[in-house]
């Protein structure tokens, strides 16, 4: 708090208690140094302003490209995650953006993609950025049941069909992929970085 404002509050006709005073005074006595108040110190980006704004830009890009919202600007992407719905793409994308400052696109295969069994033209020129996520059918059914219980979307048959189709596409197109069934978001992200050789932008 600004010292002048603090004093005004303490001098005002009200009950006021500076809950930090005793702590600050104790630290001051112990280390024999005067405190130097600075406005908004806890929220200042300071010397790391470049990293801060890089992180914000990565998060904004990743949110704008979540779940196939848009396929524009793929040239700016660090990585493009592919997989069936509910295989862990969105949380992994956001984690990689927030923790590593990476710009991540994630795209869920829809019925048209599964019927076509071909990569979208937009992905063809960015093959080196493609990475697949898959999951065990039982685990996928469990996750989808929690979202839409009793639906065809969550049925064992549908989940198995989608996974078999997408994994066949990954193999045919030589797209690296991992199974996320028993992995945390942190583990998925680390393995993706290891497999791709991608370097995190933020340390």
PDB file of C-alpha atoms in Angstrom:
ATOM      1  CA  UNK A   1       0.000   0.000   0.000  1.00  0.00           C
ATOM      2  CA  UNK A   2       1.157   3.572  -0.695  1.00  0.00           C
ATOM      3  CA  UNK A   3       2.507   4.946   2.640  1.00  0.00           C
ATOM      4  CA  UNK A   4       0.494   8.207   2.424  1.00  0.00           C
ATOM      5  CA  UNK A   5      -2.772   6.310   1.890  1.00  0.00           C
ATOM      6  CA  UNK A   6      -1.918   3.929   4.713  1.00  0.00           C
ATOM      7  CA  UNK A   7      -1.387   6.836   7.109  1.00  0.00           C
ATOM      8  CA  UNK A   8      -4.633   8.502   6.050  1.00  0.00           C
ATOM      9  CA  UNK A   9      -6.551   5.319   6.779  1.00  0.00           C
ATOM     10  CA  UNK A  10      -4.880   4.942  10.162  1.00  0.00           C
ATOM     11  CA  UNK A  11      -5.626   8.595  11.029  1.00  0.00           C
ATOM     12  CA  UNK A  12      -9.255   8.427   9.927  1.00  0.00           C
ATOM     13  CA  UNK A  13     -12.178   8.219  12.351  1.00  0.00           C
ATOM     14  CA  UNK A  14     -12.542   4.458  12.018  1.00  0.00           C
ATOM     15  CA  UNK A  15     -11.211   1.226  13.383  1.00  0.00           C
ATOM     16  CA  UNK A  16      -8.222   0.109  11.360  1.00  0.00           C
ATOM     17  CA  UNK A  17      -5.748  -2.694  11.801  1.00  0.00           C
ATOM     18  CA  UNK A  18      -2.567  -3.164   9.811  1.00  0.00           C
ATOM     19  CA  UNK A  19      -2.331  -6.955   9.890  1.00  0.00           C
ATOM     20  CA  UNK A  20       1.074  -6.942   8.181  1.00  0.00           C
ATOM     21  CA  UNK A  21       2.717  -4.404  10.481  1.00  0.00           C
ATOM     22  CA  UNK A  22       3.890  -6.862  13.127  1.00  0.00           C
ATOM     23  CA  UNK A  23       5.224  -9.273  10.498  1.00  0.00           C
ATOM     24  CA  UNK A  24       7.055  -6.566   8.558  1.00  0.00           C
ATOM     25  CA  UNK A  25       8.495  -5.081  11.749  1.00  0.00           C
ATOM     26  CA  UNK A  26       9.763  -8.489  12.874  1.00  0.00           C
ATOM     27  CA  UNK A  27      11.464  -9.155   9.527  1.00  0.00           C
ATOM     28  CA  UNK A  28      12.891  -5.626   9.536  1.00  0.00           C
ATOM     29  CA  UNK A  29      14.380  -6.127  13.006  1.00  0.00           C
ATOM     30  CA  UNK A  30      15.841  -9.502  12.075  1.00  0.00           C
ATOM     31  CA  UNK A  31      17.537  -8.498   8.840  1.00  0.00           C
ATOM     32  CA  UNK A  32      18.236  -4.862   9.792  1.00  0.00           C
ATOM     33  CA  UNK A  33      16.819  -3.500   6.531  1.00  0.00           C
ATOM     34  CA  UNK A  34      14.145  -0.944   5.862  1.00  0.00           C
ATOM     35  CA  UNK A  35      11.193  -2.153   3.750  1.00  0.00           C
ATOM     36  CA  UNK A  36      10.725  -0.489   0.364  1.00  0.00           C
ATOM     37  CA  UNK A  37       7.020  -0.483  -0.509  1.00  0.00           C
ATOM     38  CA  UNK A  38       6.242  -0.715  -4.204  1.00  0.00           C
ATOM     39  CA  UNK A  39       2.810  -0.368  -5.731  1.00  0.00           C
ATOM     40  CA  UNK A  40       1.464  -3.527  -7.443  1.00  0.00           C
ATOM     41  CA  UNK A  41       4.694  -5.440  -6.835  1.00  0.00           C
ATOM     42  CA  UNK A  42       2.793  -8.762  -6.646  1.00  0.00           C
ATOM     43  CA  UNK A  43       1.252  -8.258 -10.081  1.00  0.00           C
ATOM     44  CA  UNK A  44       4.154  -6.636 -11.873  1.00  0.00           C
ATOM     45  CA  UNK A  45       5.687  -8.517 -14.793  1.00  0.00           C
ATOM     46  CA  UNK A  46       8.968  -6.639 -14.346  1.00  0.00           C
ATOM     47  CA  UNK A  47      12.045  -8.134 -15.965  1.00  0.00           C
ATOM     48  CA  UNK A  48      10.059 -11.113 -17.256  1.00  0.00           C
ATOM     49  CA  UNK A  49       7.638  -8.975 -19.254  1.00  0.00           C
ATOM     50  CA  UNK A  50       8.642 -10.618 -22.547  1.00  0.00           C
ATOM     51  CA  UNK A  51       7.980 -14.086 -21.124  1.00  0.00           C
ATOM     52  CA  UNK A  52       4.703 -12.903 -19.640  1.00  0.00           C
ATOM     53  CA  UNK A  53       3.398 -11.532 -22.937  1.00  0.00           C
ATOM     54  CA  UNK A  54       4.675 -14.578 -24.841  1.00  0.00           C
ATOM     55  CA  UNK A  55       2.701 -16.791 -22.472  1.00  0.00           C
ATOM     56  CA  UNK A  56      -0.455 -14.695 -22.895  1.00  0.00           C
ATOM     57  CA  UNK A  57      -0.086 -14.778 -26.684  1.00  0.00           C
ATOM     58  CA  UNK A  58       0.353 -18.562 -26.627  1.00  0.00           C
ATOM     59  CA  UNK A  59      -2.746 -19.030 -24.460  1.00  0.00           C
ATOM     60  CA  UNK A  60      -4.831 -16.748 -26.674  1.00  0.00           C
ATOM     61  CA  UNK A  61      -3.695 -18.557 -29.820  1.00  0.00           C
ATOM     62  CA  UNK A  62      -4.381 -21.964 -28.290  1.00  0.00           C
ATOM     63  CA  UNK A  63      -7.872 -20.981 -27.108  1.00  0.00           C
ATOM     64  CA  UNK A  64      -8.681 -19.577 -30.547  1.00  0.00           C
ATOM     65  CA  UNK A  65      -7.651 -22.916 -32.127  1.00  0.00           C
ATOM     66  CA  UNK A  66      -9.259 -25.217 -29.572  1.00  0.00           C
ATOM     67  CA  UNK A  67     -11.393 -28.105 -30.792  1.00  0.00           C
ATOM     68  CA  UNK A  68     -11.089 -27.184 -34.460  1.00  0.00           C
ATOM     69  CA  UNK A  69     -12.681 -23.723 -34.031  1.00  0.00           C
ATOM     70  CA  UNK A  70     -10.516 -22.420 -36.850  1.00  0.00           C
ATOM     71  CA  UNK A  71      -7.722 -23.730 -39.044  1.00  0.00           C
ATOM     72  CA  UNK A  72      -6.464 -20.300 -40.015  1.00  0.00           C
ATOM     73  CA  UNK A  73      -2.962 -19.301 -39.009  1.00  0.00           C
ATOM     74  CA  UNK A  74      -1.567 -22.838 -38.800  1.00  0.00           C
ATOM     75  CA  UNK A  75       1.802 -21.493 -39.884  1.00  0.00           C
ATOM     76  CA  UNK A  76       2.087 -19.917 -36.417  1.00  0.00           C
ATOM     77  CA  UNK A  77       1.422 -23.197 -34.592  1.00  0.00           C
ATOM     78  CA  UNK A  78       4.227 -24.996 -32.799  1.00  0.00           C
ATOM     79  CA  UNK A  79       2.276 -28.251 -32.811  1.00  0.00           C
ATOM     80  CA  UNK A  80      -1.084 -29.601 -33.998  1.00  0.00           C
ATOM     81  CA  UNK A  81      -2.721 -32.256 -31.811  1.00  0.00           C
ATOM     82  CA  UNK A  82      -5.100 -34.695 -33.503  1.00  0.00           C
ATOM     83  CA  UNK A  83      -7.401 -37.287 -31.967  1.00  0.00           C
ATOM     84  CA  UNK A  84     -10.945 -38.377 -31.312  1.00  0.00           C
ATOM     85  CA  UNK A  85     -13.183 -36.348 -29.038  1.00  0.00           C
ATOM     86  CA  UNK A  86     -12.281 -36.699 -25.333  1.00  0.00           C
ATOM     87  CA  UNK A  87      -8.794 -38.108 -25.840  1.00  0.00           C
ATOM     88  CA  UNK A  88      -7.129 -35.303 -23.862  1.00  0.00           C
ATOM     89  CA  UNK A  89      -6.382 -32.733 -26.546  1.00  0.00           C
ATOM     90  CA  UNK A  90      -7.806 -29.587 -24.937  1.00  0.00           C
ATOM     91  CA  UNK A  91      -6.258 -29.903 -21.449  1.00  0.00           C
ATOM     92  CA  UNK A  92      -2.925 -30.889 -22.992  1.00  0.00           C
ATOM     93  CA  UNK A  93      -3.044 -27.924 -25.375  1.00  0.00           C
ATOM     94  CA  UNK A  94      -3.771 -25.441 -22.609  1.00  0.00           C
ATOM     95  CA  UNK A  95      -1.123 -26.912 -20.319  1.00  0.00           C
ATOM     96  CA  UNK A  96       1.520 -26.644 -23.047  1.00  0.00           C
ATOM     97  CA  UNK A  97       0.496 -23.054 -23.750  1.00  0.00           C
ATOM     98  CA  UNK A  98       0.490 -21.982 -20.105  1.00  0.00           C
ATOM     99  CA  UNK A  99       3.578 -23.850 -18.938  1.00  0.00           C
ATOM    100  CA  UNK A 100       5.766 -23.876 -22.041  1.00  0.00           C
ATOM    101  CA  UNK A 101       4.519 -20.887 -24.025  1.00  0.00           C
ATOM    102  CA  UNK A 102       3.727 -23.062 -27.046  1.00  0.00           C
ATOM    103  CA  UNK A 103       1.079 -22.240 -29.629  1.00  0.00           C
ATOM    104  CA  UNK A 104      -1.035 -25.359 -29.937  1.00  0.00           C
ATOM    105  CA  UNK A 105      -3.827 -26.278 -32.330  1.00  0.00           C
ATOM    106  CA  UNK A 106      -6.062 -29.202 -31.464  1.00  0.00           C
ATOM    107  CA  UNK A 107      -8.470 -30.859 -33.847  1.00  0.00           C
ATOM    108  CA  UNK A 108     -11.065 -33.552 -33.083  1.00  0.00           C
ATOM    109  CA  UNK A 109     -11.888 -36.010 -35.843  1.00  0.00           C
ATOM    110  CA  UNK A 110     -15.577 -35.772 -36.708  1.00  0.00           C
ATOM    111  CA  UNK A 111     -17.794 -38.211 -38.625  1.00  0.00           C
ATOM    112  CA  UNK A 112     -16.875 -36.690 -41.997  1.00  0.00           C
ATOM    113  CA  UNK A 113     -13.174 -37.128 -41.241  1.00  0.00           C
ATOM    114  CA  UNK A 114     -13.686 -40.737 -40.184  1.00  0.00           C
ATOM    115  CA  UNK A 115     -15.641 -41.501 -43.351  1.00  0.00           C
ATOM    116  CA  UNK A 116     -13.024 -39.818 -45.533  1.00  0.00           C
ATOM    117  CA  UNK A 117     -10.017 -41.375 -43.778  1.00  0.00           C
ATOM    118  CA  UNK A 118      -7.813 -38.642 -45.187  1.00  0.00           C
ATOM    119  CA  UNK A 119      -6.026 -35.682 -43.690  1.00  0.00           C
ATOM    120  CA  UNK A 120      -7.563 -32.296 -44.304  1.00  0.00           C
ATOM    121  CA  UNK A 121      -5.750 -30.301 -47.004  1.00  0.00           C
ATOM    122  CA  UNK A 122      -4.905 -27.669 -44.368  1.00  0.00           C
ATOM    123  CA  UNK A 123      -2.802 -30.244 -42.519  1.00  0.00           C
ATOM    124  CA  UNK A 124      -0.897 -31.545 -45.522  1.00  0.00           C
ATOM    125  CA  UNK A 125       1.633 -28.711 -45.617  1.00  0.00           C
ATOM    126  CA  UNK A 126       2.073 -28.852 -41.840  1.00  0.00           C
ATOM    127  CA  UNK A 127       2.741 -32.580 -41.520  1.00  0.00           C
ATOM    128  CA  UNK A 128       5.850 -31.985 -39.444  1.00  0.00           C
ATOM    129  CA  UNK A 129       3.664 -30.349 -36.766  1.00  0.00           C
ATOM    130  CA  UNK A 130       1.111 -33.162 -36.485  1.00  0.00           C
ATOM    131  CA  UNK A 131       0.949 -35.340 -33.381  1.00  0.00           C
ATOM    132  CA  UNK A 132      -1.766 -37.803 -32.407  1.00  0.00           C
ATOM    133  CA  UNK A 133      -3.409 -38.640 -29.096  1.00  0.00           C
ATOM    134  CA  UNK A 134      -5.285 -41.879 -28.620  1.00  0.00           C
ATOM    135  CA  UNK A 135      -6.836 -43.676 -25.655  1.00  0.00           C
ATOM    136  CA  UNK A 136      -8.099 -47.106 -24.677  1.00  0.00           C
ATOM    137  CA  UNK A 137     -11.711 -47.777 -25.816  1.00  0.00           C
ATOM    138  CA  UNK A 138     -12.858 -48.627 -22.290  1.00  0.00           C
ATOM    139  CA  UNK A 139     -11.460 -45.413 -20.874  1.00  0.00           C
ATOM    140  CA  UNK A 140     -12.970 -43.355 -23.704  1.00  0.00           C
ATOM    141  CA  UNK A 141     -16.379 -44.945 -23.138  1.00  0.00           C
ATOM    142  CA  UNK A 142     -16.143 -44.130 -19.421  1.00  0.00           C
ATOM    143  CA  UNK A 143     -15.271 -40.470 -20.094  1.00  0.00           C
ATOM    144  CA  UNK A 144     -18.016 -40.034 -22.677  1.00  0.00           C
ATOM    145  CA  UNK A 145     -20.583 -41.769 -20.458  1.00  0.00           C
ATOM    146  CA  UNK A 146     -19.906 -39.160 -17.796  1.00  0.00           C
ATOM    147  CA  UNK A 147     -20.675 -36.482 -20.379  1.00  0.00           C
ATOM    148  CA  UNK A 148     -23.523 -38.008 -22.381  1.00  0.00           C
ATOM    149  CA  UNK A 149     -24.721 -41.169 -20.678  1.00  0.00           C
ATOM    150  CA  UNK A 150     -26.539 -43.696 -22.848  1.00  0.00           C
ATOM    151  CA  UNK A 151     -25.761 -41.921 -26.138  1.00  0.00           C
ATOM    152  CA  UNK A 152     -24.395 -43.486 -29.313  1.00  0.00           C
ATOM    153  CA  UNK A 153     -21.466 -41.102 -28.878  1.00  0.00           C
ATOM    154  CA  UNK A 154     -20.522 -42.934 -25.656  1.00  0.00           C
ATOM    155  CA  UNK A 155     -21.232 -46.491 -26.818  1.00  0.00           C
ATOM    156  CA  UNK A 156     -18.492 -49.107 -26.813  1.00  0.00           C
ATOM    157  CA  UNK A 157     -19.005 -49.743 -30.514  1.00  0.00           C
ATOM    158  CA  UNK A 158     -18.695 -46.070 -31.481  1.00  0.00           C
ATOM    159  CA  UNK A 159     -15.602 -45.498 -29.352  1.00  0.00           C
ATOM    160  CA  UNK A 160     -13.887 -48.612 -30.700  1.00  0.00           C
ATOM    161  CA  UNK A 161     -14.745 -47.708 -34.298  1.00  0.00           C
ATOM    162  CA  UNK A 162     -13.398 -44.159 -33.968  1.00  0.00           C
ATOM    163  CA  UNK A 163     -10.190 -45.238 -32.300  1.00  0.00           C
ATOM    164  CA  UNK A 164      -9.452 -48.014 -34.763  1.00  0.00           C
ATOM    165  CA  UNK A 165     -10.085 -45.672 -37.704  1.00  0.00           C
ATOM    166  CA  UNK A 166      -7.967 -42.836 -36.338  1.00  0.00           C
ATOM    167  CA  UNK A 167      -5.074 -45.055 -35.264  1.00  0.00           C
ATOM    168  CA  UNK A 168      -5.046 -46.620 -38.728  1.00  0.00           C
ATOM    169  CA  UNK A 169      -4.816 -43.099 -40.171  1.00  0.00           C
ATOM    170  CA  UNK A 170      -1.943 -42.218 -37.842  1.00  0.00           C
ATOM    171  CA  UNK A 171      -0.025 -45.321 -38.907  1.00  0.00           C
ATOM    172  CA  UNK A 172      -0.707 -44.869 -42.613  1.00  0.00           C
ATOM    173  CA  UNK A 173       0.288 -41.201 -42.590  1.00  0.00           C
ATOM    174  CA  UNK A 174       3.299 -41.809 -40.300  1.00  0.00           C
ATOM    175  CA  UNK A 175       1.935 -39.431 -37.644  1.00  0.00           C
ATOM    176  CA  UNK A 176       3.543 -40.079 -34.236  1.00  0.00           C
ATOM    177  CA  UNK A 177       1.041 -40.677 -31.442  1.00  0.00           C
ATOM    178  CA  UNK A 178       0.772 -41.785 -27.828  1.00  0.00           C
ATOM    179  CA  UNK A 179      -1.893 -43.408 -25.670  1.00  0.00           C
ATOM    180  CA  UNK A 180      -3.131 -41.046 -22.953  1.00  0.00           C
ATOM    181  CA  UNK A 181      -5.220 -43.550 -20.942  1.00  0.00           C
ATOM    182  CA  UNK A 182      -3.107 -43.652 -17.794  1.00  0.00           C
ATOM    183  CA  UNK A 183      -1.182 -40.398 -18.197  1.00  0.00           C
ATOM    184  CA  UNK A 184      -1.629 -37.043 -16.493  1.00  0.00           C
ATOM    185  CA  UNK A 185      -1.658 -33.850 -18.538  1.00  0.00           C
ATOM    186  CA  UNK A 186       1.884 -33.151 -17.366  1.00  0.00           C
ATOM    187  CA  UNK A 187       3.052 -36.592 -18.502  1.00  0.00           C
ATOM    188  CA  UNK A 188       1.303 -36.282 -21.862  1.00  0.00           C
ATOM    189  CA  UNK A 189       2.926 -32.898 -22.484  1.00  0.00           C
ATOM    190  CA  UNK A 190       6.376 -34.130 -21.505  1.00  0.00           C
ATOM    191  CA  UNK A 191       6.115 -37.159 -23.785  1.00  0.00           C
ATOM    192  CA  UNK A 192       4.907 -35.044 -26.686  1.00  0.00           C
ATOM    193  CA  UNK A 193       7.934 -32.776 -26.281  1.00  0.00           C
ATOM    194  CA  UNK A 194      10.264 -35.778 -26.067  1.00  0.00           C
ATOM    195  CA  UNK A 195       8.816 -37.446 -29.149  1.00  0.00           C
ATOM    196  CA  UNK A 196       8.744 -34.301 -31.291  1.00  0.00           C
ATOM    197  CA  UNK A 197      11.963 -32.690 -30.117  1.00  0.00           C
ATOM    198  CA  UNK A 198       9.975 -29.501 -29.649  1.00  0.00           C
ATOM    199  CA  UNK A 199      11.617 -26.966 -27.371  1.00  0.00           C
ATOM    200  CA  UNK A 200       9.586 -25.125 -24.804  1.00  0.00           C
ATOM    201  CA  UNK A 201       9.553 -21.365 -25.334  1.00  0.00           C
ATOM    202  CA  UNK A 202       9.407 -20.558 -21.606  1.00  0.00           C
ATOM    203  CA  UNK A 203      11.678 -21.905 -18.875  1.00  0.00           C
TER     204      UNK A 203
END
